[in-house]
Short mmCIF file of C-alpha atoms in Angstrom, two decimals:
data_model
loop_
_atom_site.label_atom_id
_atom_site.label_comp_id
_atom_site.label_asym_id
_atom_site.label_seq_id
_atom_site.Cartn_x
_atom_site.Cartn_y
_atom_site.Cartn_z
CA MET P 139 -18.12 -14.49 -47.64
CA GLU P 140 -18.95 -13.22 -51.07
CA HIS P 141 -22.42 -12.02 -50.27
CA PRO P 142 -23.13 -9.59 -47.50
CA ILE P 143 -26.58 -11.10 -46.86
CA LEU P 144 -27.46 -14.77 -47.26
CA PHE P 145 -31.05 -15.16 -46.23
CA ILE P 146 -30.94 -18.89 -45.49
CA SER P 147 -28.03 -18.36 -43.14
CA LEU P 148 -30.00 -15.56 -41.43
CA ILE P 149 -33.03 -17.83 -41.01
CA LEU P 150 -30.86 -20.64 -39.65
CA GLU P 151 -29.22 -18.24 -37.21
CA THR P 152 -32.55 -17.03 -35.87
CA ILE P 153 -33.65 -20.65 -35.39
CA GLY P 154 -30.50 -21.14 -33.36
CA LEU P 155 -28.46 -23.40 -35.61
CA PRO P 156 -24.73 -22.67 -35.79
CA VAL P 157 -23.75 -21.02 -39.05
CA PRO P 158 -19.99 -21.06 -39.68
CA HIS P 159 -18.25 -17.78 -40.37
CA GLY P 160 -15.36 -19.29 -42.28
CA PRO P 161 -15.65 -21.26 -45.53
CA THR P 162 -16.50 -24.44 -43.59
CA GLY P 163 -17.31 -25.12 -39.96
CA HIS P 164 -15.76 -27.38 -37.37
CA GLY P 165 -18.53 -29.62 -36.06
CA LEU P 166 -20.81 -31.76 -38.21
CA LEU P 167 -23.84 -29.53 -37.65
CA GLU P 168 -21.82 -26.44 -38.45
CA GLN P 169 -20.57 -28.03 -41.67
CA LEU P 170 -24.11 -28.95 -42.65
CA CYS P 171 -25.19 -25.35 -42.12
CA ALA P 172 -22.42 -23.88 -44.28
CA PRO P 173 -23.92 -21.63 -46.96
CA TYR P 174 -22.87 -23.77 -49.91
CA MET P 175 -24.60 -26.78 -48.33
CA THR P 176 -27.85 -25.01 -47.57
CA TYR P 177 -27.96 -23.46 -51.03
CA THR P 178 -27.22 -26.83 -52.61
CA TRP P 179 -30.33 -28.14 -50.89
CA LEU P 180 -32.26 -25.10 -52.00
CA VAL P 181 -31.34 -25.76 -55.64
CA MET P 182 -32.28 -29.43 -55.25
CA VAL P 183 -35.65 -28.50 -53.75
CA PHE P 184 -36.18 -25.94 -56.50
CA LEU P 185 -35.54 -28.49 -59.24
CA PHE P 186 -37.81 -31.06 -57.57
CA VAL P 187 -40.65 -28.61 -57.03
CA VAL P 188 -40.48 -27.10 -60.52
CA ALA P 189 -40.39 -30.51 -62.16
CA LYS P 190 -43.27 -31.69 -59.96
CA LEU P 191 -45.36 -28.63 -60.73
CA THR P 192 -44.82 -28.64 -64.48
CA ILE P 193 -44.70 -32.29 -65.49
CA SER P 194 -46.52 -34.19 -62.75
CA ASN P 195 -49.37 -34.95 -65.18
CA LEU P 196 -48.15 -35.35 -68.75
CA GLU P 197 -50.56 -34.39 -71.49
CA MET P 198 -50.81 -35.30 -75.14
CA VAL P 199 -50.87 -31.65 -76.14
CA PRO P 200 -48.17 -30.10 -73.98
CA GLY P 201 -48.71 -26.85 -72.14
CA GLY P 202 -46.05 -24.26 -71.41
CA GLY P 203 -44.14 -26.10 -68.70
CA GLN P 204 -44.14 -29.46 -70.38
CA ASN P 205 -43.06 -27.83 -73.64
CA PHE P 206 -40.06 -26.27 -71.96
CA TRP P 207 -38.91 -29.54 -70.44
CA GLU P 208 -39.42 -31.41 -73.67
CA ILE P 209 -37.20 -28.96 -75.52
CA VAL P 210 -34.50 -29.08 -72.83
CA ILE P 211 -34.46 -32.86 -72.52
CA GLU P 212 -34.63 -33.45 -76.25
CA GLY P 213 -31.82 -30.99 -76.90
CA MET P 214 -29.60 -32.68 -74.33
CA ASP P 215 -30.49 -36.11 -75.66
CA ASN P 216 -29.51 -35.16 -79.21
CA PHE P 217 -26.31 -33.61 -77.97
CA PHE P 218 -25.29 -36.73 -76.03
CA VAL P 219 -26.19 -39.09 -78.86
CA GLU P 220 -24.06 -37.08 -81.26
CA ASN P 221 -21.04 -37.27 -78.99
CA MET P 222 -21.17 -40.72 -77.42
CA GLY P 223 -23.75 -42.87 -79.16
CA ARG P 224 -27.21 -44.17 -78.35
CA LYS P 225 -26.26 -46.97 -75.97
CA MET P 226 -24.09 -44.86 -73.68
CA THR P 227 -26.66 -42.08 -73.71
CA ASP P 228 -29.39 -44.41 -72.49
CA GLN P 229 -27.17 -45.55 -69.66
CA PHE P 230 -25.83 -42.21 -68.48
CA PHE P 231 -28.47 -39.72 -69.55
CA ALA P 232 -29.95 -39.33 -66.07
CA MET P 233 -26.62 -38.59 -64.47
CA LEU P 234 -25.33 -36.16 -67.08
CA ALA P 235 -28.63 -34.32 -67.49
CA THR P 236 -28.84 -33.93 -63.72
CA PHE P 237 -25.35 -32.46 -63.69
CA GLY P 238 -26.25 -30.06 -66.46
CA LEU P 239 -29.50 -28.86 -64.91
CA PHE P 240 -28.14 -28.66 -61.41
CA ILE P 241 -25.01 -26.76 -62.40
CA ALA P 242 -26.93 -24.36 -64.62
CA VAL P 243 -29.45 -23.52 -61.88
CA ALA P 244 -26.76 -23.40 -59.21
CA ASN P 245 -24.69 -20.98 -61.27
CA LEU P 246 -27.61 -18.75 -62.15
CA ILE P 247 -28.97 -18.55 -58.61
CA GLY P 248 -25.92 -16.58 -57.52
CA LEU P 249 -26.99 -13.64 -59.66
CA ILE P 250 -29.95 -12.94 -57.37
CA PRO P 251 -29.08 -10.87 -54.30
CA GLY P 252 -29.39 -12.92 -51.13
CA PHE P 253 -28.49 -16.15 -52.87
CA MET P 254 -25.12 -17.78 -53.35
CA SER P 255 -23.93 -20.18 -56.03
CA PRO P 256 -23.16 -23.56 -54.44
CA THR P 257 -20.70 -24.07 -57.29
CA ALA P 258 -18.65 -21.13 -56.02
CA SER P 259 -17.26 -23.55 -53.44
CA LEU P 260 -14.54 -25.98 -54.44
CA ASN P 261 -16.18 -28.71 -52.34
CA THR P 262 -19.20 -28.90 -54.61
CA THR P 263 -17.33 -28.88 -57.90
CA LEU P 264 -14.72 -31.34 -56.67
CA ALA P 265 -17.49 -33.72 -55.66
CA PHE P 266 -19.02 -33.56 -59.16
CA THR P 267 -15.64 -34.01 -60.77
CA LEU P 268 -14.75 -37.03 -58.66
CA ILE P 269 -18.05 -38.66 -59.60
CA VAL P 270 -17.33 -38.09 -63.30
CA TRP P 271 -13.72 -39.24 -62.99
CA VAL P 272 -14.56 -42.48 -61.17
CA THR P 273 -17.39 -43.16 -63.61
CA HIS P 274 -15.21 -42.79 -66.67
CA HIS P 275 -12.71 -45.29 -65.31
CA PHE P 276 -15.60 -47.58 -64.43
CA ILE P 277 -16.82 -47.36 -68.03
CA GLY P 278 -13.34 -48.11 -69.32
CA PHE P 279 -12.93 -51.21 -67.18
CA ARG P 280 -16.42 -52.40 -68.01
CA GLU P 281 -15.90 -52.04 -71.75
CA HIS P 282 -12.37 -53.42 -72.06
CA GLY P 283 -11.84 -55.44 -68.92
CA LEU P 284 -8.28 -55.41 -67.63
CA LYS P 285 -6.98 -54.45 -71.06
CA TYR P 286 -8.06 -50.92 -70.23
CA TYR P 287 -4.58 -50.41 -68.76
CA LYS P 288 -3.25 -50.32 -72.32
CA ASN P 289 -4.73 -46.84 -72.54
CA PHE P 290 -1.97 -45.77 -70.18
CA MET P 291 0.89 -47.61 -71.84
CA GLY P 292 1.54 -45.55 -74.96
CA PRO P 293 1.88 -46.86 -78.50
CA VAL P 294 4.97 -49.10 -78.21
CA TRP P 295 6.39 -51.17 -75.37
CA TRP P 296 9.77 -49.44 -75.02
CA LEU P 297 8.07 -46.12 -74.43
CA VAL P 298 6.22 -47.45 -71.37
CA PRO P 299 8.55 -45.97 -68.70
CA LEU P 300 8.11 -42.58 -70.33
CA MET P 301 4.44 -42.78 -71.24
CA LEU P 302 3.06 -44.34 -68.06
CA PRO P 303 3.83 -41.38 -65.74
CA ILE P 304 2.78 -38.93 -68.42
CA GLU P 305 -0.55 -40.60 -68.97
CA ILE P 306 -1.21 -40.94 -65.24
CA ILE P 307 -0.34 -37.29 -64.65
CA SER P 308 -2.54 -36.07 -67.48
CA ASN P 309 -5.35 -38.28 -66.21
CA PHE P 310 -5.14 -36.84 -62.71
CA ALA P 311 -4.94 -33.37 -64.22
CA ARG P 312 -8.50 -33.90 -65.47
CA ILE P 313 -9.75 -33.79 -61.88
CA LEU P 314 -7.92 -30.55 -61.28
CA SER P 315 -8.86 -28.81 -64.52
CA LEU P 316 -12.53 -29.84 -64.52
CA SER P 317 -13.18 -28.83 -60.92
CA ILE P 318 -11.10 -25.68 -60.81
CA ARG P 319 -12.49 -24.29 -64.06
CA LEU P 320 -16.10 -24.38 -62.85
CA PHE P 321 -15.19 -23.22 -59.36
CA GLY P 322 -12.92 -20.42 -60.58
CA ASN P 323 -15.35 -19.00 -63.11
CA ILE P 324 -18.28 -18.92 -60.72
CA MET P 325 -16.30 -17.65 -57.76
CA ALA P 326 -14.80 -14.88 -59.90
CA LYS P 327 -18.30 -13.89 -60.99
CA GLU P 328 -19.54 -13.78 -57.40
CA TYR P 329 -16.62 -11.74 -56.09
CA LEU P 330 -16.73 -9.34 -59.02
CA LEU P 331 -20.44 -8.74 -58.50
CA ALA P 332 -19.98 -8.18 -54.77
CA ILE P 333 -17.07 -5.79 -55.24
CA LEU P 334 -18.77 -3.78 -57.97
CA PHE P 335 -21.92 -3.62 -55.88
CA MET P 336 -19.99 -2.24 -52.93
CA LEU P 337 -18.03 0.23 -55.04
CA ALA P 338 -20.67 1.63 -57.34
CA GLY P 339 -23.92 -0.18 -56.70
CA ALA P 340 -25.89 3.06 -56.87
CA PHE P 341 -24.78 3.58 -60.49
CA PHE P 342 -25.78 0.06 -61.62
CA ALA P 343 -22.16 -0.91 -62.15
CA PRO P 344 -22.81 -4.67 -61.63
CA LEU P 345 -25.37 -4.79 -64.45
CA PRO P 346 -22.97 -5.52 -67.36
CA ILE P 347 -21.23 -8.15 -65.26
CA MET P 348 -24.61 -9.70 -64.51
CA VAL P 349 -25.28 -10.04 -68.24
CA LEU P 350 -21.89 -11.68 -68.63
CA GLY P 351 -22.67 -13.77 -65.56
CA VAL P 352 -25.72 -15.29 -67.23
CA LEU P 353 -23.58 -16.20 -70.23
CA VAL P 354 -20.75 -17.62 -68.12
CA SER P 355 -23.15 -19.64 -65.98
CA LEU P 356 -24.79 -21.34 -68.94
CA VAL P 357 -21.53 -21.84 -70.84
CA GLN P 358 -19.78 -23.37 -67.84
CA ALA P 359 -22.64 -25.78 -67.21
CA MET P 360 -22.52 -26.82 -70.87
CA VAL P 361 -18.74 -27.15 -70.84
CA PHE P 362 -18.80 -29.33 -67.76
CA VAL P 363 -21.32 -31.67 -69.34
CA LEU P 364 -19.52 -31.64 -72.69
CA LEU P 365 -16.20 -32.57 -71.12
CA SER P 366 -17.84 -35.32 -69.08
CA VAL P 367 -19.33 -36.69 -72.29
CA ILE P 368 -15.94 -36.51 -74.02
CA TYR P 369 -14.22 -38.33 -71.16
CA PHE P 370 -16.90 -41.02 -71.18
CA SER P 371 -16.64 -41.56 -74.92
CA LEU P 372 -12.82 -41.62 -74.76
CA ALA P 373 -12.91 -44.26 -72.03
CA GLN P 374 -15.37 -46.31 -74.03
CA GLU P 375 -13.36 -46.14 -77.26
CA ASP P 376 -10.89 -48.82 -78.21
CA ALA P 377 -7.39 -48.46 -76.81
CA HIS P 378 -4.85 -47.68 -79.53
CA MET I 149 -28.00 -21.00 -86.39
CA SER I 150 -28.34 -24.23 -84.44
CA GLU I 151 -25.38 -25.77 -86.28
CA LEU I 152 -23.32 -22.70 -85.56
CA ARG I 153 -24.22 -22.76 -81.88
CA LYS I 154 -23.37 -26.44 -81.61
CA GLU I 155 -20.01 -25.74 -83.19
CA LEU I 156 -19.47 -22.84 -80.80
CA VAL I 157 -20.17 -24.99 -77.74
CA TYR I 158 -17.84 -27.65 -79.05
CA VAL I 159 -15.06 -25.16 -79.75
CA ILE I 160 -15.41 -23.48 -76.36
CA GLY I 161 -15.41 -26.81 -74.59
CA HIS I 162 -12.51 -28.13 -76.56
CA TYR I 163 -10.08 -25.29 -76.95
CA GLY I 164 -11.10 -23.48 -73.78
CA GLN I 165 -9.53 -26.28 -71.80
CA VAL I 166 -6.09 -26.00 -73.41
CA GLY I 167 -4.65 -23.51 -70.95
CA ILE I 168 -6.07 -24.90 -67.74
CA THR I 169 -5.22 -28.48 -68.69
CA PHE I 170 -1.61 -27.52 -69.35
CA ALA I 171 -1.36 -25.77 -65.98
CA ALA I 172 -3.11 -28.62 -64.17
CA CYS I 173 -0.70 -31.18 -65.65
CA ILE I 174 2.31 -29.23 -64.42
CA PHE I 175 0.76 -28.80 -60.98
CA VAL I 176 -0.04 -32.49 -60.66
CA GLY I 177 3.46 -33.47 -61.80
CA ILE I 178 5.30 -31.12 -59.50
CA GLY I 179 2.93 -31.98 -56.64
CA ALA I 180 3.68 -35.67 -57.05
CA GLY I 181 7.42 -34.85 -57.12
CA ILE I 182 7.25 -32.81 -53.93
CA LEU I 183 5.18 -35.52 -52.26
CA LEU I 184 7.80 -38.15 -53.15
CA ASP I 185 10.63 -35.94 -51.96
CA GLN I 186 9.20 -34.71 -48.69
CA LYS I 187 6.86 -37.45 -47.49
CA VAL I 188 8.07 -40.74 -49.00
CA PHE I 189 11.83 -40.16 -48.83
CA ALA I 190 11.65 -37.61 -45.99
CA GLY I 191 13.74 -34.97 -47.73
CA LYS I 192 16.77 -37.18 -48.38
CA THR I 193 16.46 -36.91 -52.18
CA ALA I 194 15.48 -33.29 -51.77
CA PRO I 195 15.41 -31.51 -55.12
CA TRP I 196 15.54 -34.43 -57.52
CA PHE I 197 12.07 -35.93 -57.57
CA THR I 198 10.63 -32.43 -57.71
CA PHE I 199 12.59 -31.77 -60.91
CA ILE I 200 11.68 -35.14 -62.37
CA GLY I 201 8.06 -34.51 -61.53
CA LEU I 202 8.22 -31.09 -63.13
CA ALA I 203 9.71 -32.58 -66.29
CA PHE I 204 7.04 -35.27 -66.46
CA GLY I 205 4.36 -32.68 -65.75
CA LEU I 206 5.55 -30.53 -68.65
CA ALA I 207 5.67 -33.56 -70.89
CA ALA I 208 2.14 -34.51 -69.80
CA GLY I 209 0.99 -30.98 -70.60
CA PHE I 210 2.33 -31.23 -74.14
CA LYS I 211 0.89 -34.72 -74.48
CA SER I 212 -2.59 -33.54 -73.54
CA LEU I 213 -2.21 -30.61 -75.95
CA TYR I 214 -1.31 -33.08 -78.68
CA ASP I 215 -4.33 -35.22 -77.73
CA ILE I 216 -6.68 -32.26 -78.00
CA VAL I 217 -5.33 -31.34 -81.44
CA LYS I 218 -5.51 -34.95 -82.62
CA LYS I 219 -9.08 -35.32 -81.40
CA ALA I 220 -10.11 -32.17 -83.25
CA GLU I 221 -8.33 -33.38 -86.39
CA ARG I 222 -10.11 -36.73 -86.28
CA ARG I 223 -13.45 -35.02 -85.80
CA GLY I 224 -12.72 -32.72 -88.75
CA GLY I 225 -11.77 -35.68 -90.92
CA LYS I 226 -14.91 -37.58 -90.01
CA LYS I 227 -17.17 -34.84 -91.31
CA PRO I 228 -17.34 -34.83 -95.10
CA ASP I 229 -18.74 -31.31 -95.64
#
């Protein structure tokens, strides 16, 4: 794998659970103990615990932790409202904000030695992407009913045989591009860090890449959320 | 500063996807063509659906490029300043 030492996998191995040596295991238990799964749970636990610790009792005059969350949530809220309107934001804020926070933390956690980014596995990113893709079609059908199919028919009726396959292909391409972009960026970061660490770790060669890694992690999380928002607002808009 | 950063995020999100979307469209098109050729028609129509799929994939790539440009144009027109 990318990292020479993954401490959760080591702990699981000493307990006696089977940790797969390939990307995924064969049995159910082995698949559950795959590194990207265990680190996904770690990120989830981290987000729960941090949120519980900082904002379990809200105060009128916010302290440090509450201040941080207020800025983050308010920033995201403004961003969503600007791009898809108040009503849609109220409906989908929880989902999109969870994606943003989870992906940002999951990307950044890979920069610490001993941790691995869950998003460096295509399984994780493909799962996110499928959720977004299904949801944007759900929004389209809910807003327009069966007339949503007109989105795929092109501007005039005699172009339908040409436009229908094109629209369907470019719609399915969204799954591919959204999942592979996140996966590719994060996996490239992980491999680059590991290789530089092995080659010239004593001379701090991975340091510049780590700085870039922080940037890439945050930008990719933002891009994923931005594109989800754009897809949602496109599905909600009127067809032609 | 904040306005600039917002614009930067928008531009990265919007134009950063041009390349990968184009490639993904072609892959999906050619994949669908190969699937039709090999699985549905069991190799009887061997190269043809692959070529048709490739052509539609390329067309879909250009269509999504056009969509991205049009979206950006509409957003630019909406803003008065």
